[in-house]
Amino acid sequence: MLKRELKVNFKSFLIWFLLIIGIFSVVFLIYPSIASSENIKMMDEMLKIFPEEILAAFNMDISSLDSAFGWLKSEGFVFILLLTSCYAGIVGSNIILKEENDKTIEYLTSLPITRTKIVLTKTLVGLIYIISLILGIGIFNYIALSLSGDFNQKQFLLLSITPVLPSIVIYFLCMLISTFTHKSKKMLGMTLGIVFGSYILYMLSTIAEETEFLKYISVFTLADIRNVIKNTTINPAMLGISLILSILLFCITIIHYNKKELV
Amino acid sequence: MKKILEIKNLTKYYGKTLGVKNLSLELNKGEIFGFIGPNGAGKSTTIRSIMNLINKTAGEVYFEGQRLEKDNINQKQKIGYLPSEIHLYDDMTVKELLDYHETFYHPKPHDKRCELVKRLNVDETKKIEELSLGNLKKVGIILAFMHSPKLLILDEATSGLDPVMQEEFYKLLKEEQEKGTTIFYSTHILNEVSKICDRVGIIKDGHLLKIEKIEELKDKELTFVTIISKEIDKLEKELKITPLEKTKDMIKIKNTLEINSLIKILGKYKIEKLFIEKATLEEVFLHYYK
């Protein structure tokens, strides 16, 4: 079953991977000419006009656009974070639900296999692809950055890992929600809503002290990019919270799926 | 006789809508049990409850004396299931699907698979999405039969099969029965019940109306009486039976009266012609359906 699931989900993984690599390839190809021109200094000067809170929302207060790595730290990793989270959410909401949506669940459950094993196998495949996507993007960016000059390798490594935390939590959250419906159609909007809604909450939480509490309800707080950029370290609390949330969501998914009416 | 499947007081409600109520039945080893009823009677609900695809509101299902659990691998290995509408993985070829199916059973039922593929004339190179309804059904039959299950649960198994393949399928069923396989056979086609089943359960509006041996059902004294008379209206009033057919001087009734009472009533009127026919098995089934 594992082999089949890997095969079924490979195509969408490849499309997402190539899409993200394509976007970043364009940036890495044109960035040297942007960075070497006078315009980039003007852009940095112009950014100083913006309120600190807005700059903080895009990490521009702690990084500069004068190099490809600087761009990655400010905007690049936000893209990676959002795109990998979208991918994780879509995989999570579909990987189990697809069998019901395609009505193949009647066949699958007639086989000598437990529902728990079905969920476990599918979950593992989803995790493999999410981590592969993040890893693949990391390797690509590493090669591209190496070709474009020096950069802080430890900081890059940690920044490349951070999308794993919110992505995994979103993956398990969407998987759990998917066990409450029978149709995949309903899930796409909800998944994108969760990802972008959560990111908006995170951005709002960085803007003002009054809205700071919003970080407690956004999964993107777990990525902790600002801390990684500032201190070149991942907060172990974020790792712990991500792990606990994922395990909790996964356990509820298994319990609920075992009770679910599948047709 | 050894009981293979036992359903005890199965009840299923979908919200407030009744699926089945207090359904109890037993299947003995090696028998083919026909399960018939009109659309929406509760046949699929019963099957899905047995297969644990839906949650029962009440009741229990036992397989070989043990409660049939949704996650009992040993039990699942001994059951073959053919749903009425088969949905398989469209991206696979028949060969890939059968190979995949084999991996779930130990030892792999490869020989039986090859035998069934040959017998049902299935092209393994075709993609599932390219298969016609009949060919898809044949693949479904192979999937249900290939691991030589002790219990086969078949829902509308012959729909989509051509007459030649239907005959081959009936032969296959009989052979499985001879090997001791128990078969739960849900169908709409009444004459296949009389052809292949040992016993039949008739379900209507979620209630199991009757379980009877086919031979006993054939012997039921259900008769149709056609009367031609000038006094047909008066006669109809006295019989107090709603006629199946009626013209100015003819009525056809399904006789529910004791034969002597009927003769006594008919004797009061001038009868021109009288025909009494024994109901066919299909008509007996329909009698319960209506």
XYZ file of C-alpha atoms in Angstrom:
553
model
C 0.000 0.000 0.000
C 2.895 2.328 0.819
C 4.329 1.889 -2.680
C 0.986 2.638 -4.288
C 0.417 5.722 -2.148
C 3.892 7.022 -2.979
C 3.160 6.555 -6.665
C -0.287 8.183 -6.524
C 0.976 11.282 -4.710
C 4.226 11.679 -6.638
C 2.773 13.636 -9.544
C 1.346 16.431 -7.387
C 4.608 16.553 -5.397
C 6.589 16.943 -8.611
C 4.297 19.697 -9.906
C 4.601 21.674 -6.654
C 8.348 21.131 -6.501
C 8.928 22.247 -10.083
C 6.597 25.216 -9.631
C 8.449 26.473 -6.558
C 11.853 25.767 -8.070
C 10.720 27.586 -11.215
C 9.740 30.710 -9.242
C 13.008 30.709 -7.295
C 15.074 30.031 -10.419
C 13.710 33.216 -11.968
C 14.555 35.192 -8.827
C 18.071 33.751 -8.587
C 18.691 34.383 -12.277
C 17.654 38.031 -12.234
C 18.787 38.914 -8.706
C 22.515 39.406 -9.443
C 21.703 42.173 -11.933
C 19.223 43.783 -9.498
C 21.614 43.536 -6.555
C 24.520 45.057 -8.479
C 22.515 48.038 -9.701
C 22.043 51.340 -7.880
C 18.337 50.673 -7.648
C 18.717 48.184 -4.823
C 20.307 50.796 -2.566
C 17.471 53.152 -3.453
C 15.004 50.419 -2.599
C 16.661 49.850 0.788
C 16.531 53.618 1.419
C 12.890 53.704 0.353
C 11.994 50.882 2.715
C 13.207 52.976 5.629
C 10.214 55.258 5.005
C 7.843 52.420 5.906
C 6.711 52.038 9.524
C 8.817 49.618 11.508
C 5.829 47.367 12.146
C 5.226 46.855 8.426
C 8.896 46.098 7.843
C 8.808 43.677 10.752
C 5.885 41.834 9.174
C 8.160 40.945 6.247
C 11.369 40.628 8.315
C 12.759 43.589 6.393
C 13.827 45.344 9.579
C 16.362 42.589 10.263
C 17.506 41.829 6.741
C 18.464 43.676 3.593
C 17.549 43.216 -0.040
C 21.126 43.786 -1.149
C 21.846 40.076 -1.710
C 19.968 36.956 -2.788
C 20.230 35.609 0.769
C 18.880 38.911 2.076
C 15.917 38.577 -0.246
C 15.390 34.987 0.899
C 15.346 36.062 4.540
C 12.845 38.849 3.951
C 10.504 37.618 1.231
C 11.813 34.301 -0.018
C 11.190 32.316 3.126
C 7.723 33.832 3.457
C 6.945 32.435 0.002
C 8.423 29.075 0.932
C 6.452 29.081 4.158
C 3.176 29.875 2.424
C 3.687 27.546 -0.521
C 4.846 24.568 1.514
C 1.972 25.145 3.942
C -0.508 25.228 1.056
C 0.978 21.986 -0.256
C 0.898 20.390 3.198
C -2.706 21.500 3.728
C -3.828 20.177 0.355
C -2.050 16.851 0.866
C -3.494 16.570 4.378
C -7.042 17.309 3.300
C -6.895 14.906 0.364
C -4.763 11.978 1.278
C -7.404 10.085 3.260
C -10.480 11.771 1.852
C -9.602 10.915 -1.758
C -10.676 7.304 -1.211
C -14.138 8.438 -0.141
C -14.380 11.093 -2.828
C -13.469 8.540 -5.526
C -15.648 5.932 -3.773
C -12.735 3.471 -3.720
C -13.024 3.297 0.062
C -15.571 0.468 -0.212
C -12.934 -1.628 -1.962
C -10.087 -0.574 0.304
C -11.945 -1.335 3.537
C -13.020 -4.730 2.237
C -9.339 -5.711 2.175
C -7.701 -7.268 5.227
C -6.301 -4.015 6.531
C -7.282 -1.944 9.542
C -8.489 1.620 9.261
C -5.654 2.662 11.555
C -3.130 1.167 9.153
C -4.783 2.944 6.234
C -4.415 6.289 8.060
C -0.871 5.487 9.208
C 0.338 4.549 5.744
C -1.244 7.551 4.093
C 0.027 9.881 6.818
C 3.549 8.590 6.374
C 3.409 9.148 2.618
C 2.154 12.701 3.116
C 4.952 13.419 5.588
C 7.551 11.972 3.234
C 6.440 14.297 0.447
C 6.115 17.414 2.609
C 9.585 16.918 4.045
C 10.946 16.034 0.590
C 9.483 19.248 -0.807
C 11.035 21.381 1.918
C 14.309 19.475 1.641
C 14.315 19.761 -2.149
C 13.710 23.504 -2.012
C 16.459 23.811 0.612
C 18.971 21.930 -1.553
C 18.051 23.982 -4.596
C 18.388 27.261 -2.706
C 21.683 26.135 -1.204
C 23.124 25.425 -4.641
C 21.764 28.686 -6.029
C 23.091 30.720 -3.085
C 26.490 29.012 -3.293
C 26.735 30.112 -6.899
C 25.783 33.690 -6.063
C 28.298 34.329 -3.261
C 28.841 33.947 0.488
C 26.027 33.492 2.966
C 25.522 32.392 6.566
C 25.188 28.630 6.100
C 23.961 27.823 9.594
C 21.310 30.508 9.409
C 20.272 29.232 5.975
C 20.046 25.649 7.229
C 17.852 26.632 10.155
C 15.669 28.867 7.991
C 15.230 26.010 5.535
C 14.026 23.730 8.329
C 11.511 26.177 9.861
C 8.722 25.625 7.253
C 8.531 22.006 8.460
C 6.929 23.037 11.756
C 3.853 24.984 10.532
C 3.517 22.716 7.476
C 3.257 19.577 9.582
C 0.743 21.131 11.948
C -1.349 22.394 9.010
C -1.057 18.942 7.417
C -2.458 17.199 10.488
C -5.090 19.881 11.065
C -6.408 19.593 7.497
C -6.297 15.811 7.720
C -8.423 15.895 10.845
C -10.941 18.297 9.305
C -11.159 16.063 6.221
C -12.453 13.202 8.368
C -15.615 15.234 8.988
C -16.659 15.292 5.349
C -16.971 12.937 2.377
C -16.219 15.345 -0.473
C -12.798 16.748 -1.422
C -14.357 19.811 -3.074
C -15.299 21.328 0.258
C -11.764 20.989 1.561
C -9.713 23.080 -0.901
C -11.252 26.413 0.093
C -11.017 25.519 3.746
C -7.348 24.534 3.427
C -6.357 27.756 1.677
C -8.445 29.693 4.201
C -6.566 28.080 7.074
C -3.158 28.821 5.520
C -3.750 32.415 4.467
C -6.006 33.233 7.429
C -3.335 31.969 9.767
C -0.624 33.950 7.987
C -2.683 37.150 8.148
C -3.113 36.612 11.891
C 0.639 36.147 12.211
C 1.344 39.354 10.287
C -1.176 41.291 12.371
C 0.453 39.952 15.533
C 3.772 41.548 14.526
C 2.295 44.966 13.728
C 1.214 46.226 17.156
C 1.352 45.254 20.806
C -2.460 45.213 20.956
C -2.594 42.527 18.290
C 0.380 40.522 19.533
C -1.911 37.959 21.155
C -2.931 36.791 17.652
C 0.363 34.945 17.400
C -1.051 32.360 19.810
C -3.698 31.341 17.275
C -1.499 31.331 14.181
C 0.438 28.225 13.192
C 3.030 30.423 11.513
C 4.275 31.518 14.918
C 5.797 28.030 15.029
C 8.114 28.878 12.105
C 9.744 31.507 14.300
C 11.654 32.999 11.366
C 12.553 36.252 13.175
C 14.227 34.365 15.975
C 16.194 32.261 13.488
C 17.352 35.378 11.609
C 18.226 37.288 14.791
C 19.734 34.540 16.949
C 20.538 31.775 14.443
C 18.723 29.254 16.573
C 15.422 27.406 16.615
C 13.385 27.850 19.767
C 12.989 24.318 21.239
C 9.577 25.351 22.558
C 8.357 25.735 18.977
C 9.633 22.259 18.156
C 7.904 20.874 21.222
C 4.608 22.640 20.552
C 4.643 21.527 16.895
C 5.297 17.948 17.926
C 2.620 17.901 20.622
C 0.030 19.558 18.348
C 0.806 17.150 15.519
C 0.544 14.076 17.740
C -2.687 15.352 19.272
C -4.288 16.127 15.913
C -3.139 12.781 14.536
C -4.584 10.835 17.473
C -7.944 12.605 17.135
C -7.869 11.868 13.397
C -7.359 8.143 14.024
C -10.078 8.012 16.680
C -12.559 9.889 14.518
C -11.727 7.984 11.333
C -12.270 4.677 13.094
C -15.804 5.784 13.961
C -16.588 7.400 10.646
C -19.277 6.133 8.273
C -17.326 5.691 5.075
C -20.133 5.540 2.506
C -25.672 -27.064 10.511
C -22.778 -24.729 11.238
C -23.704 -21.067 11.283
C -21.298 -18.860 9.349
C -23.005 -15.497 9.538
C -25.455 -14.386 12.168
C -27.179 -11.025 12.181
C -28.956 -10.209 15.413
C -31.528 -7.413 15.658
C -29.728 -5.165 13.219
C -31.170 -1.674 13.241
C -29.903 1.293 11.296
C -31.332 4.780 11.183
C -29.926 7.560 9.002
C -30.881 10.439 11.238
C -34.630 9.875 11.536
C -34.881 7.815 8.359
C -35.123 4.080 8.836
C -32.618 1.906 6.990
C -33.368 -1.466 8.558
C -35.100 -2.436 11.780
C -34.600 -5.474 13.981
C -33.267 -7.581 11.167
C -32.139 -11.017 12.250
C -30.992 -13.853 10.051
C -28.526 -16.714 9.958
C -26.511 -18.156 7.108
C -25.438 -21.768 7.266
C -22.168 -23.089 5.946
C -22.251 -23.816 2.238
C -25.597 -22.268 1.428
C -26.482 -19.585 -1.073
C -28.810 -17.161 0.639
C -30.782 -14.858 -1.640
C -31.596 -11.439 -0.269
C -34.267 -9.681 -2.245
C -36.379 -6.605 -1.956
C -37.412 -3.506 -3.894
C -35.241 -0.398 -4.193
C -34.719 1.298 -0.854
C -35.826 -1.792 1.066
C -32.609 -1.898 3.102
C -30.510 -4.461 1.241
C -27.446 -2.255 0.804
C -27.810 -0.913 4.336
C -27.723 -4.489 5.626
C -24.660 -5.323 3.534
C -22.833 -2.138 4.502
C -23.581 -2.855 8.142
C -22.147 -6.355 7.781
C -19.066 -4.883 6.108
C -18.810 -2.243 8.861
C -18.817 0.572 6.337
C -21.587 2.242 8.323
C -22.225 2.282 12.054
C -25.107 0.206 13.297
C -27.720 1.958 15.422
C -28.271 -1.357 17.216
C -27.634 -5.040 16.761
C -24.683 -7.309 16.181
C -23.183 -9.298 13.355
C -21.307 -12.525 14.078
C -18.985 -14.370 11.710
C -18.094 -17.964 12.617
C -19.436 -17.313 16.095
C -17.280 -14.235 16.720
C -18.434 -10.649 16.578
C -17.547 -9.240 13.176
C -15.192 -6.372 13.895
C -14.222 -3.742 11.358
C -10.531 -4.156 12.079
C -10.278 -7.920 12.488
C -7.795 -8.887 9.794
C -8.357 -12.641 10.245
C -12.071 -12.243 9.672
C -11.580 -9.905 6.731
C -9.279 -12.400 5.042
C -12.109 -14.905 5.004
C -14.668 -12.581 3.421
C -15.056 -11.642 -0.216
C -17.146 -8.602 -1.078
C -18.589 -7.435 -4.350
C -20.446 -4.112 -4.056
C -23.287 -3.240 -6.422
C -21.370 -0.293 -7.848
C -17.689 -0.998 -8.160
C -15.255 1.864 -7.877
C -11.618 0.898 -8.372
C -8.416 2.834 -8.939
C -8.805 4.323 -12.404
C -5.104 5.000 -12.858
C -4.190 1.315 -12.580
C -4.298 -1.411 -15.200
C -6.225 -4.577 -14.349
C -2.903 -6.365 -13.865
C -1.582 -3.707 -11.481
C -4.808 -3.800 -9.488
C -4.812 -7.589 -9.217
C -1.122 -7.569 -8.236
C -1.904 -4.925 -5.619
C -4.857 -6.954 -4.336
C -2.696 -10.069 -4.007
C -0.274 -8.263 -1.676
C -2.933 -8.115 1.041
C -3.275 -11.895 1.289
C -0.870 -14.529 2.558
C -0.134 -16.695 0.705
C -0.736 -14.693 -2.451
C -3.752 -16.145 -4.273
C -2.018 -15.988 -7.632
C -3.150 -19.318 -9.096
C -6.828 -18.687 -8.423
C -6.473 -15.204 -9.868
C -5.010 -16.568 -13.110
C -7.757 -19.183 -13.316
C -10.489 -16.555 -12.852
C -8.913 -14.116 -15.313
C -8.863 -16.853 -17.935
C -12.333 -18.107 -17.127
C -13.983 -14.680 -17.154
C -11.967 -13.628 -20.171
C -10.535 -10.448 -18.647
C -7.887 -8.415 -20.453
C -5.289 -7.587 -17.800
C -3.545 -4.992 -19.928
C -6.521 -2.616 -19.929
C -6.732 0.370 -17.638
C -9.548 0.332 -15.095
C -10.928 3.606 -16.474
C -11.229 2.015 -19.926
C -13.352 -0.905 -18.756
C -17.017 -1.254 -19.633
C -19.517 -1.849 -16.816
C -19.544 -5.572 -17.562
C -15.766 -5.889 -17.572
C -15.514 -3.833 -14.403
C -17.968 -6.245 -12.812
C -15.812 -9.177 -13.916
C -12.773 -7.578 -12.257
C -14.905 -7.083 -9.136
C -15.841 -10.770 -9.199
C -12.164 -11.771 -9.472
C -11.281 -9.503 -6.536
C -14.051 -10.984 -4.396
C -13.333 -14.620 -5.280
C -9.564 -14.843 -5.746
C -8.584 -15.386 -2.117
C -11.086 -18.264 -1.753
C -13.127 -16.653 1.026
C -15.356 -18.627 3.362
C -18.098 -16.033 3.037
C -18.973 -14.184 -0.144
C -21.137 -11.091 0.065
C -22.400 -10.220 -3.376
C -24.550 -7.213 -4.164
C -26.175 -7.137 -7.603
C -23.396 -9.356 -8.880
C -24.689 -9.971 -12.399
C -25.720 -6.429 -13.348
C -23.822 -5.521 -16.501
C -22.814 -9.095 -17.347
C -23.931 -10.539 -20.681
C -26.106 -13.714 -20.586
C -23.177 -16.016 -21.418
C -21.060 -14.529 -18.658
C -24.039 -14.691 -16.266
C -24.281 -18.435 -16.862
C -20.528 -18.777 -16.275
C -20.925 -16.801 -13.080
C -23.743 -19.055 -11.831
C -21.519 -22.055 -12.506
C -18.748 -20.399 -10.546
C -21.116 -19.798 -7.645
C -22.218 -23.413 -7.605
C -18.600 -24.584 -7.647
C -17.756 -22.292 -4.735
C -20.776 -23.605 -2.880
C -19.617 -27.175 -3.424
C -16.290 -26.213 -1.853
C -18.201 -25.077 1.229
C -18.301 -21.323 0.617
C -21.308 -19.534 2.053
C -22.826 -16.914 -0.216
C -24.984 -13.935 0.717
C -26.548 -12.923 -2.556
C -28.430 -9.664 -2.802
C -30.262 -9.104 -6.054
C -33.173 -7.507 -7.881
C -33.410 -10.291 -10.417
C -36.027 -12.668 -9.090
C -35.439 -15.584 -11.420
C -31.755 -15.827 -10.469
C -32.831 -16.350 -6.875
C -34.935 -19.350 -7.860
C -32.086 -20.589 -10.036
C -29.159 -20.434 -7.623
C -30.333 -19.855 -4.048
C -31.166 -22.393 -1.358
C -33.029 -19.959 0.864
C -34.309 -16.474 0.419
C -34.912 -13.511 2.690
C -37.395 -10.903 1.548
C -36.914 -7.379 2.853
C -39.258 -4.452 2.452
C -39.233 -0.984 4.033
C -36.365 -1.990 6.291
C -38.144 -5.039 7.690
C -37.311 -8.639 6.926
C -40.693 -10.053 5.909
C -39.850 -13.669 5.404
C -37.087 -16.227 5.238
C -37.971 -19.352 3.385
C -36.437 -22.232 1.495
C -36.819 -21.827 -2.241
C -38.509 -25.239 -2.537
C -41.091 -24.290 0.088
C -41.729 -20.970 -1.564
C -42.363 -22.744 -4.856
C -45.015 -24.865 -3.172
C -46.877 -21.856 -1.768
C -50.566 -21.921 -2.575
C -50.671 -18.527 -4.184
C -53.166 -18.616 -7.063
C -54.547 -16.176 -9.558
C -58.241 -16.516 -10.429
C -59.788 -15.086 -13.606
C -63.610 -14.970 -13.642
C -65.809 -14.090 -16.607
C -69.407 -13.343 -15.677
C -72.267 -10.910 -16.443
C -72.616 -10.313 -12.670
C -69.044 -9.226 -12.178
C -69.786 -6.111 -10.068
C -71.884 -7.983 -7.501
C -69.308 -10.757 -7.378
C -66.476 -8.294 -6.804
C -68.363 -6.720 -3.892
C -68.893 -10.074 -2.228
C -65.288 -11.229 -2.739
C -63.993 -8.056 -1.063
C -60.728 -8.392 -2.964
C -59.172 -5.603 -5.049
C -58.881 -7.054 -8.553
C -55.574 -7.092 -10.374
C -57.388 -6.564 -13.673
C -60.968 -5.684 -14.420
C -63.128 -5.224 -17.525
C -66.936 -5.009 -17.913
C -67.430 -8.762 -17.459
C -64.032 -10.026 -16.270
C -61.930 -9.758 -13.159
C -58.565 -11.234 -12.271
C -57.794 -11.571 -8.585
C -54.943 -12.778 -6.414
C -56.775 -15.323 -4.325
C -56.269 -14.971 -0.624
C -59.385 -16.929 0.335
C -59.535 -20.556 1.326
C -60.510 -22.516 -1.825
C -63.875 -23.842 -0.496
C -64.960 -20.353 0.542
C -64.146 -19.127 -2.931
C -66.180 -21.904 -4.560
C -69.098 -21.177 -2.210
C -69.163 -17.523 -3.266
C -68.743 -18.299 -6.972
C -71.621 -20.818 -6.742
C -74.068 -17.991 -6.051
C -73.437 -16.397 -9.454
C -73.666 -17.422 -13.079
C -70.066 -17.913 -14.107
C -69.239 -18.171 -17.793
C -65.569 -19.018 -17.567
C -63.179 -19.632 -14.685
C -59.390 -19.900 -14.839
C -57.241 -20.790 -11.828
C -53.455 -20.457 -12.263
C -50.693 -21.283 -9.845
C -48.400 -18.328 -9.301
C -44.842 -18.543 -10.571
C -42.013 -18.016 -8.079
C -41.526 -14.507 -9.401
C -45.174 -13.769 -8.754
C -44.814 -15.119 -5.228
C -41.913 -12.707 -4.662
C -43.890 -9.837 -6.106
C -46.748 -10.719 -3.789
C -44.420 -9.875 -0.871
C -42.957 -6.837 -2.606
C -46.308 -5.081 -3.016
